[in-house]
Backbone as JSON, one array per atom type, in Angstrom:
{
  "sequence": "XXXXXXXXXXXXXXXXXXXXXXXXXXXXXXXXXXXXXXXXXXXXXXXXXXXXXXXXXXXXXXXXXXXXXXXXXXXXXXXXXXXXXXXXXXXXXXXXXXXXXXXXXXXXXXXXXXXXXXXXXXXXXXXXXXXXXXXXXXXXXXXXXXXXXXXXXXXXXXXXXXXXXXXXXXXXXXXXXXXXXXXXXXXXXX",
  "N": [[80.04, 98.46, 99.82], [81.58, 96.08, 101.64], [83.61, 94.69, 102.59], [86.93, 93.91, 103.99], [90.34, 94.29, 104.1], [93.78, 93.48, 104.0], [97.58, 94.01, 103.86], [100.49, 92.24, 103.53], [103.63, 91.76, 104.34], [107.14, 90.94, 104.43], [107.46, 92.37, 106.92], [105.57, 91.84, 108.85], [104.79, 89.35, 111.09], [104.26, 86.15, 109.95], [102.25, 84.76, 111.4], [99.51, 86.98, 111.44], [97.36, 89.26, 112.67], [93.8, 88.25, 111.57], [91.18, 88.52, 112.23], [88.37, 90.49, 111.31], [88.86, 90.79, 108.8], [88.82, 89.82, 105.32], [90.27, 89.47, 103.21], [93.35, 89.4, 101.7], [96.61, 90.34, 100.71], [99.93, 89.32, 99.95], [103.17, 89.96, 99.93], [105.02, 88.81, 97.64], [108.0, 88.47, 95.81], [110.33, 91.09, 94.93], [111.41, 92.06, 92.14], [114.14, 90.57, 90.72], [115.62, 88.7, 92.41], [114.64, 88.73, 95.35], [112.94, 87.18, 97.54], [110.47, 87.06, 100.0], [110.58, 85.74, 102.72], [108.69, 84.93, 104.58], [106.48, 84.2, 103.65], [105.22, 82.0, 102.76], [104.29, 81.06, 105.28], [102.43, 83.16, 105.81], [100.94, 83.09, 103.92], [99.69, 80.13, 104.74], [98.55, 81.41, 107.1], [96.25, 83.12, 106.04], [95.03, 80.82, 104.31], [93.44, 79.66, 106.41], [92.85, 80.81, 108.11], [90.77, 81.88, 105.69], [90.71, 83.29, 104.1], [90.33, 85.49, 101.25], [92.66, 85.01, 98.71], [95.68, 86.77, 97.14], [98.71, 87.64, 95.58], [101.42, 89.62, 95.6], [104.17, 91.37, 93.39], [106.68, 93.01, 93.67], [107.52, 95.54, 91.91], [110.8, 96.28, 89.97], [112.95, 98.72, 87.79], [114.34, 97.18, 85.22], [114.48, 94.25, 82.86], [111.35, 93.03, 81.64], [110.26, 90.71, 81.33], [111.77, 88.32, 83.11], [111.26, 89.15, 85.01], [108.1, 88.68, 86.23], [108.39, 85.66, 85.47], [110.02, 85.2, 87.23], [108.18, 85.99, 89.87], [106.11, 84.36, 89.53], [107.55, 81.55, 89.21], [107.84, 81.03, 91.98], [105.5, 80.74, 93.48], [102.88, 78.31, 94.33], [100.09, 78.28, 93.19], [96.45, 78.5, 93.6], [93.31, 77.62, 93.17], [91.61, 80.8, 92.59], [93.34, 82.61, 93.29], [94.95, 85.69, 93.29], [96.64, 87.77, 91.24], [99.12, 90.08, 91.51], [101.04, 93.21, 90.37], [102.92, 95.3, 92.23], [103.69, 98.66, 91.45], [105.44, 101.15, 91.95], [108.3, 101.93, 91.86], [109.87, 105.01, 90.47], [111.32, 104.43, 87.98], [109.75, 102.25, 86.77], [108.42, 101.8, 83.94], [104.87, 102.87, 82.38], [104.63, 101.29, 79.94], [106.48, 98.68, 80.95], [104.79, 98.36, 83.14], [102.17, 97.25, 81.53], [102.84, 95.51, 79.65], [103.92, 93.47, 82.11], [101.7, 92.92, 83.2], [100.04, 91.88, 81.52], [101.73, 89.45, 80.54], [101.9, 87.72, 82.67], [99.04, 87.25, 83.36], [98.52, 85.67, 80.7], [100.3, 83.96, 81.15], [99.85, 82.83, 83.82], [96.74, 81.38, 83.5], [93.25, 81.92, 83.93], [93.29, 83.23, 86.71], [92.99, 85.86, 88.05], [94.73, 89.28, 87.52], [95.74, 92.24, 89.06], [96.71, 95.88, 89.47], [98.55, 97.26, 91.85], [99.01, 100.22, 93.04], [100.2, 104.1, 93.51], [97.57, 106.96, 93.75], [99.1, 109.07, 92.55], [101.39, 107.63, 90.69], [99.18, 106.31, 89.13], [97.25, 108.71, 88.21], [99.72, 110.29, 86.97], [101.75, 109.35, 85.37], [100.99, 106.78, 84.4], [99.48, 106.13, 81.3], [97.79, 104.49, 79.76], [95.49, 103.61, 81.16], [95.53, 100.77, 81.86], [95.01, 98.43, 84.26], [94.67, 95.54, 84.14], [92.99, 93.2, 85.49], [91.59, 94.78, 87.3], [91.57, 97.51, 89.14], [93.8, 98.55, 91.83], [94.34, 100.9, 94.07], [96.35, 102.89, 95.81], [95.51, 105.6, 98.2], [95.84, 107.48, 100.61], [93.24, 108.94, 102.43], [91.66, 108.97, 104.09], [89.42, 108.67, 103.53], [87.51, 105.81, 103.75], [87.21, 103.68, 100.98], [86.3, 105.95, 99.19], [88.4, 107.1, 97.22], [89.99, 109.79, 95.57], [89.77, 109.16, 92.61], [88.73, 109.16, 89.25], [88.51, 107.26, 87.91], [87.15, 103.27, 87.88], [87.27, 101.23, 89.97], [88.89, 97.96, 92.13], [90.1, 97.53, 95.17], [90.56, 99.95, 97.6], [93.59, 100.99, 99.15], [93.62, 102.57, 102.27], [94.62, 103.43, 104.69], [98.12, 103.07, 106.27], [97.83, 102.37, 108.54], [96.91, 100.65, 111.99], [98.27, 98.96, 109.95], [98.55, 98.15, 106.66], [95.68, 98.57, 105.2], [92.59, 97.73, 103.45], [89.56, 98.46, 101.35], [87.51, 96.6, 100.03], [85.41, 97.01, 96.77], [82.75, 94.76, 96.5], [80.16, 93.28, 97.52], [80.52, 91.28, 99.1], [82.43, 89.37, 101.3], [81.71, 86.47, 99.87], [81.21, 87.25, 96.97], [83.58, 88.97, 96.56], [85.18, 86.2, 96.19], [83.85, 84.49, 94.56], [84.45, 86.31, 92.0], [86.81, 85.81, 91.7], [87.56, 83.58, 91.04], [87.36, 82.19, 88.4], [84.68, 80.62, 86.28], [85.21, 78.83, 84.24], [88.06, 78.42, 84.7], [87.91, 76.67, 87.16], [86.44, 74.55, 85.45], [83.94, 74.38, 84.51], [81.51, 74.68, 81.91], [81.27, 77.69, 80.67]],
  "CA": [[81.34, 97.9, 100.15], [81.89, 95.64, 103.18], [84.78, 93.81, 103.09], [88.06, 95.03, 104.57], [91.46, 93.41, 103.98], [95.12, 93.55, 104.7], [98.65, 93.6, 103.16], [101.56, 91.31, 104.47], [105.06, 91.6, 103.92], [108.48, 90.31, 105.69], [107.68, 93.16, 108.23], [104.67, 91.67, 109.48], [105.12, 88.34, 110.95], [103.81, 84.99, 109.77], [101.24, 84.67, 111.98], [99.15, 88.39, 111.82], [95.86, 88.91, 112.86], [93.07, 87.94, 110.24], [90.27, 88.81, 112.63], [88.06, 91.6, 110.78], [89.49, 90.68, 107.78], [88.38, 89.35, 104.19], [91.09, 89.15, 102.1], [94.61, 89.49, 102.38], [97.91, 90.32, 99.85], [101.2, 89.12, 100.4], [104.57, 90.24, 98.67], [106.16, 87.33, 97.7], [109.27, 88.98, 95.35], [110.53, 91.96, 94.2], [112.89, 92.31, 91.46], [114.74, 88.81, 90.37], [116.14, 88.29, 93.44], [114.43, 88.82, 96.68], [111.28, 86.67, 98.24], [109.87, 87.24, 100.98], [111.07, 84.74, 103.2], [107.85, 84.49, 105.32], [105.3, 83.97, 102.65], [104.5, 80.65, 103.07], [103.48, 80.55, 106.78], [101.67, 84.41, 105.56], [99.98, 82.03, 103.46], [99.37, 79.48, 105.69], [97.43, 82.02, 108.07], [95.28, 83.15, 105.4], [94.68, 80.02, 104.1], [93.51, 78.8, 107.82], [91.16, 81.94, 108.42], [89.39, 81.59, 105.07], [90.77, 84.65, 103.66], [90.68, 85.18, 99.97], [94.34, 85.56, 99.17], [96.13, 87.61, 96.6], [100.24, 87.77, 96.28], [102.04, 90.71, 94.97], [105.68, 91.22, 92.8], [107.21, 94.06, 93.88], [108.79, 95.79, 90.19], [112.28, 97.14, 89.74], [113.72, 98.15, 86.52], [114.97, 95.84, 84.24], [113.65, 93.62, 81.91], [109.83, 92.53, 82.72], [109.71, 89.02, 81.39], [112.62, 87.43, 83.88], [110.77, 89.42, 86.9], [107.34, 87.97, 85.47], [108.48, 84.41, 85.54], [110.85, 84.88, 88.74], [107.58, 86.06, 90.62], [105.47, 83.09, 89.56], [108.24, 80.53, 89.69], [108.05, 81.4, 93.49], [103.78, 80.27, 94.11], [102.04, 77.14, 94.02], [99.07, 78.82, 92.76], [95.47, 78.07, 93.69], [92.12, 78.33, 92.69], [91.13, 81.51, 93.33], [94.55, 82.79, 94.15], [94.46, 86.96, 92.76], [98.01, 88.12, 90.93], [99.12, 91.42, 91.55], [101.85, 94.15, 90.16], [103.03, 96.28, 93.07], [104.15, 99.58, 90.55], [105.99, 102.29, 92.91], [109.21, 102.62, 91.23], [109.43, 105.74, 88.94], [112.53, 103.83, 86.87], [109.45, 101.14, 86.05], [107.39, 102.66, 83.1], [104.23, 102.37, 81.94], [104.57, 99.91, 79.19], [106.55, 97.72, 81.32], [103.69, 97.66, 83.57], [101.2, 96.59, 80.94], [103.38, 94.19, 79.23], [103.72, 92.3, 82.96], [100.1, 92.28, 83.53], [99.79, 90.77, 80.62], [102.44, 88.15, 80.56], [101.43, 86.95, 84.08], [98.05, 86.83, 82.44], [99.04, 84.69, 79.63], [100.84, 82.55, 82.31], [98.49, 81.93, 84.6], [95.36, 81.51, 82.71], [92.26, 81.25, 85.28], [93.71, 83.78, 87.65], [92.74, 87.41, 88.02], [95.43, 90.19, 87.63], [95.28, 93.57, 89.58], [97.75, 96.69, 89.11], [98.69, 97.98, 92.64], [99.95, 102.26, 92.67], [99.06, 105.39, 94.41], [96.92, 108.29, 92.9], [100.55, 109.78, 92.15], [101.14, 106.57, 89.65], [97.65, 106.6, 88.36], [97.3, 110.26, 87.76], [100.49, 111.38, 86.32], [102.62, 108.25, 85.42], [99.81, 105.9, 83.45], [98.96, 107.33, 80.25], [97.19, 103.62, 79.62], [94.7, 103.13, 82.07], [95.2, 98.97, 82.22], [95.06, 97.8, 85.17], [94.82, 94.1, 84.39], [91.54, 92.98, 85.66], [91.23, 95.66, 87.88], [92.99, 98.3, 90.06], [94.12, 98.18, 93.68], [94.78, 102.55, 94.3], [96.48, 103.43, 97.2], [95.3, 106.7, 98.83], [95.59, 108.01, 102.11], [92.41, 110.21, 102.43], [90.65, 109.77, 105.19], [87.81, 108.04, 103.36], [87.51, 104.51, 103.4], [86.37, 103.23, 99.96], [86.49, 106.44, 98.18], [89.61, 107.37, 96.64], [89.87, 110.52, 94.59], [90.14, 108.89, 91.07], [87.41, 109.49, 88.18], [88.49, 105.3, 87.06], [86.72, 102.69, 88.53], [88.3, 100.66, 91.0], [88.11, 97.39, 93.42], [90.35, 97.83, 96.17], [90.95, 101.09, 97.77], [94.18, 100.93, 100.93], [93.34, 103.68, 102.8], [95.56, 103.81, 105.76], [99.03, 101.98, 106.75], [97.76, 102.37, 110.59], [98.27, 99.92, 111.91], [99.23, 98.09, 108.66], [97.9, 98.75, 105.28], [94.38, 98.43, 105.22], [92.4, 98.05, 102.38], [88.25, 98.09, 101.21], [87.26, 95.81, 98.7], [84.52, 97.33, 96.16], [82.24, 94.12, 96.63], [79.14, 93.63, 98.98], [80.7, 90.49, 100.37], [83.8, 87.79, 101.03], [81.31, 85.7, 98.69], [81.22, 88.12, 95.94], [85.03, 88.69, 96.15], [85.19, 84.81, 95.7], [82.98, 84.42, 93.08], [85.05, 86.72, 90.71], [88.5, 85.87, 91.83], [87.25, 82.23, 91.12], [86.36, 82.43, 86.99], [83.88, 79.25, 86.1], [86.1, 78.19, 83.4], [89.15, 77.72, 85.79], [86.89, 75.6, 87.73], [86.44, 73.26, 85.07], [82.59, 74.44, 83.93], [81.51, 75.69, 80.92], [80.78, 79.4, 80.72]],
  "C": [[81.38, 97.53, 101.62], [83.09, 94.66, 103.4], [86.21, 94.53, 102.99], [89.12, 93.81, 104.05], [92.62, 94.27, 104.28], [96.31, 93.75, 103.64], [99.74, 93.17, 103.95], [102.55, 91.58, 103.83], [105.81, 90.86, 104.75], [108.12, 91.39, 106.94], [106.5, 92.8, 108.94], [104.92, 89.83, 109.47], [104.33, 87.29, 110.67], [102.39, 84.52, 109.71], [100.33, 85.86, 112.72], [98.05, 87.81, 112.17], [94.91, 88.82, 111.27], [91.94, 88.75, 110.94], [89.63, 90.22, 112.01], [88.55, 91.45, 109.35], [88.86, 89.65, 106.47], [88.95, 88.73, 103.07], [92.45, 89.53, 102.37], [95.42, 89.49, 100.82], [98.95, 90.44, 100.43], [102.16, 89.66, 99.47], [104.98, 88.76, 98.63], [107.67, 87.54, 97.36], [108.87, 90.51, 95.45], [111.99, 91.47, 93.36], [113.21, 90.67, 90.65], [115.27, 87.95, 91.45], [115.95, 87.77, 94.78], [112.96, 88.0, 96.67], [111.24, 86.34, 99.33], [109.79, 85.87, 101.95], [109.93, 83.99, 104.24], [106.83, 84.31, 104.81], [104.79, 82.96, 103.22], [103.71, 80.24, 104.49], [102.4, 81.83, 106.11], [100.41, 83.98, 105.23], [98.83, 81.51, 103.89], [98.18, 80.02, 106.28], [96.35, 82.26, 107.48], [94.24, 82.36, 104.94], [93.62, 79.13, 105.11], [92.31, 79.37, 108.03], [90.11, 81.85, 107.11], [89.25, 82.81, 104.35], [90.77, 84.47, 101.75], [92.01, 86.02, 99.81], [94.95, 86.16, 97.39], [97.81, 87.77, 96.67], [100.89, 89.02, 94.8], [103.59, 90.46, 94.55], [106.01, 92.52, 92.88], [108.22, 94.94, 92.51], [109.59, 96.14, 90.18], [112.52, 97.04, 88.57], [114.53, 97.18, 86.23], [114.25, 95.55, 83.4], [112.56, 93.18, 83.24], [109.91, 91.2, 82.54], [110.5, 88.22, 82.44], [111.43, 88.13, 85.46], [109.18, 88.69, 86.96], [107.29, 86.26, 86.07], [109.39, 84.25, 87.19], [109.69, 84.57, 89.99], [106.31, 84.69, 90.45], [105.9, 81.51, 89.81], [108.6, 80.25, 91.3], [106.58, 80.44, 93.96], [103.49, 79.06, 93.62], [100.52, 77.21, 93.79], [97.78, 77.72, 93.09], [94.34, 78.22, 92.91], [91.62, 79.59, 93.38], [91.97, 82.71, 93.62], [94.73, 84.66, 92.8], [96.1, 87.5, 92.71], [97.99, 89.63, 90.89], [100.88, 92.16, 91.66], [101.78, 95.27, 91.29], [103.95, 97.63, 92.14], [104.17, 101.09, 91.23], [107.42, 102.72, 92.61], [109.1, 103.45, 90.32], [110.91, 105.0, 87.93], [111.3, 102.69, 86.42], [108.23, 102.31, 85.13], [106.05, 102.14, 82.97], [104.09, 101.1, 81.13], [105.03, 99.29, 79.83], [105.55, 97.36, 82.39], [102.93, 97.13, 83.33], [102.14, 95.58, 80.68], [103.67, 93.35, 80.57], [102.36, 91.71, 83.2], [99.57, 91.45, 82.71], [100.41, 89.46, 80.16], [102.38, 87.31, 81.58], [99.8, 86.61, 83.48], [97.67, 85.64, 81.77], [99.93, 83.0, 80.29], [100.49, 81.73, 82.58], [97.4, 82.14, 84.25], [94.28, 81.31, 83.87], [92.74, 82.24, 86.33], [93.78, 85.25, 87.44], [94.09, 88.2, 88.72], [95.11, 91.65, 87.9], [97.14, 94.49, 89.66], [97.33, 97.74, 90.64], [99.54, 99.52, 92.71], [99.41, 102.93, 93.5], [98.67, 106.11, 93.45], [98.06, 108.96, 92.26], [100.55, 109.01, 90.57], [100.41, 106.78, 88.4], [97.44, 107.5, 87.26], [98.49, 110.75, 86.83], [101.87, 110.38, 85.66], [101.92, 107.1, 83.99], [99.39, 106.52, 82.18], [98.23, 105.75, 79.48], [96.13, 103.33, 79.77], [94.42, 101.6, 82.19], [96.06, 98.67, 83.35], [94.96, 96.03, 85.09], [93.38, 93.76, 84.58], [90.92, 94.11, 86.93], [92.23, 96.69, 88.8], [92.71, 98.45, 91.44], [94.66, 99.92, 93.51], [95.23, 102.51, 95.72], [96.38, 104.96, 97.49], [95.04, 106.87, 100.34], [94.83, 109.23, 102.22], [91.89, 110.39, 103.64], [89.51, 109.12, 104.61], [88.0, 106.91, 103.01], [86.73, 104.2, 101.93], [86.19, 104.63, 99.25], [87.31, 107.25, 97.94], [89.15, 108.25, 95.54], [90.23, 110.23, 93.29], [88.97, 108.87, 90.91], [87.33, 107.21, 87.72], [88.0, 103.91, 88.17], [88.21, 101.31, 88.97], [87.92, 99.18, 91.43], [88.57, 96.93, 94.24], [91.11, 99.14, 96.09], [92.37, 101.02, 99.35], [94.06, 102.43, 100.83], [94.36, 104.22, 104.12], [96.96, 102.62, 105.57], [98.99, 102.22, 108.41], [96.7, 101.47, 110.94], [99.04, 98.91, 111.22], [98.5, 98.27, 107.69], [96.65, 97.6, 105.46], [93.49, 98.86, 103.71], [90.44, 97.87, 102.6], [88.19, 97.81, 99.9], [85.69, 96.64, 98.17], [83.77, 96.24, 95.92], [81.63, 94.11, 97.76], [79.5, 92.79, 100.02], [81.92, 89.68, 99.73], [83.38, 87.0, 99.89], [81.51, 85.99, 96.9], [82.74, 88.42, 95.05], [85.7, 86.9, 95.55], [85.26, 84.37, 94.58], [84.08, 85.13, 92.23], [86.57, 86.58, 90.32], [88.83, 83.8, 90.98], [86.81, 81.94, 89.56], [85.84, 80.7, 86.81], [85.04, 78.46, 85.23], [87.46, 77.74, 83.59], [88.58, 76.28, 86.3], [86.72, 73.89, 86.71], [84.88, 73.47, 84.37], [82.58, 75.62, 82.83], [80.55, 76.99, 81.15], [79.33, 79.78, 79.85]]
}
């Protein structure tokens, strides 16, 4: 594992640093209501440095399918571009976490879905284990890249000092690319 990355919200402005950096996730919503009013430049920066980019939907109870379509009716989706369930409310359950991963899925066809949580979540919350196309764990250990879970992973955030910091389980930016990138999006047959 060598590639490091970031997470962006409204509390980090516009224009962060990229430097050291690989990949990057933005919030865009939460809920039905709220988006992240600085996305688009967040974007922008990523887009500029060469980052592979990733945008998160923050969950709140309710129904899943309106939050689902709220958080995609928000992006102008790319190639490449990595969808992700931020799942930190205990009012959002399990099943409604699978049933989003999978209706964003079904959405956006061509576009890899990841199920962001902490070991808390994970461990004692999940009685599923679907993550979507893979899982994003947050743990604050002290060890970059390995997070006390038995379930395979492929990003670990490890600190929020000085902003959530994450290690991608790939050897390189290319690698992360490559899989965020499926051939058959692209336009070639598999």
């Amino acid at each position: 594992m060598t590639i490091k990355g970031i997470d962006v919200s409204s509390s980090q402005p516009e224009g962060y640093k990229t430097s050291g950096s690989d990949f990057v996730f933005i919030k865009i919503t939460e809920g039905t209501s709220y988006t992240n009013p600085k996305w688009t430049g967040q974007r922008r920066t990523a887009r500029n440095a060469g980052l592979v980019t990733g945008f998160y939907h923050f969950a709140r109870p309710g129904p899943m399918k309106p939050q689902a379509d709220y958080f995609l009716s928000q992006i102008n989706l790319a190639d490449g571009d990595i969808l992700v369930l931020d799942w930190e409310d205990p009012g959002v359950s399990g099943a409604w976490k699978d049933s989003w991963l999978r209706q964003v899925r079904t959405s956006a066809p061509g576009h890899k879905t990841l199920l962001y949580c902490n070991r808390d979540f994970w461990e004692n919350r999940d009685t599923t284990s679907f993550a979507g196309d893979g899982l994003w764990i947050a743990e604050y250990n002290g060890k970059p890249g390995q997070p006390d879970i038995q379930h395979p992973w492929l990003f670990h955030q490890y600190t929020d000092t000085p902003m959530d910091t994450s290690i991608g389980n790939f050897k390189d930016k290319a690698e992360l690319r490559s899989w965020s990138r499926p051939l058959v999006h692209l336009g070639h047959s598999a």
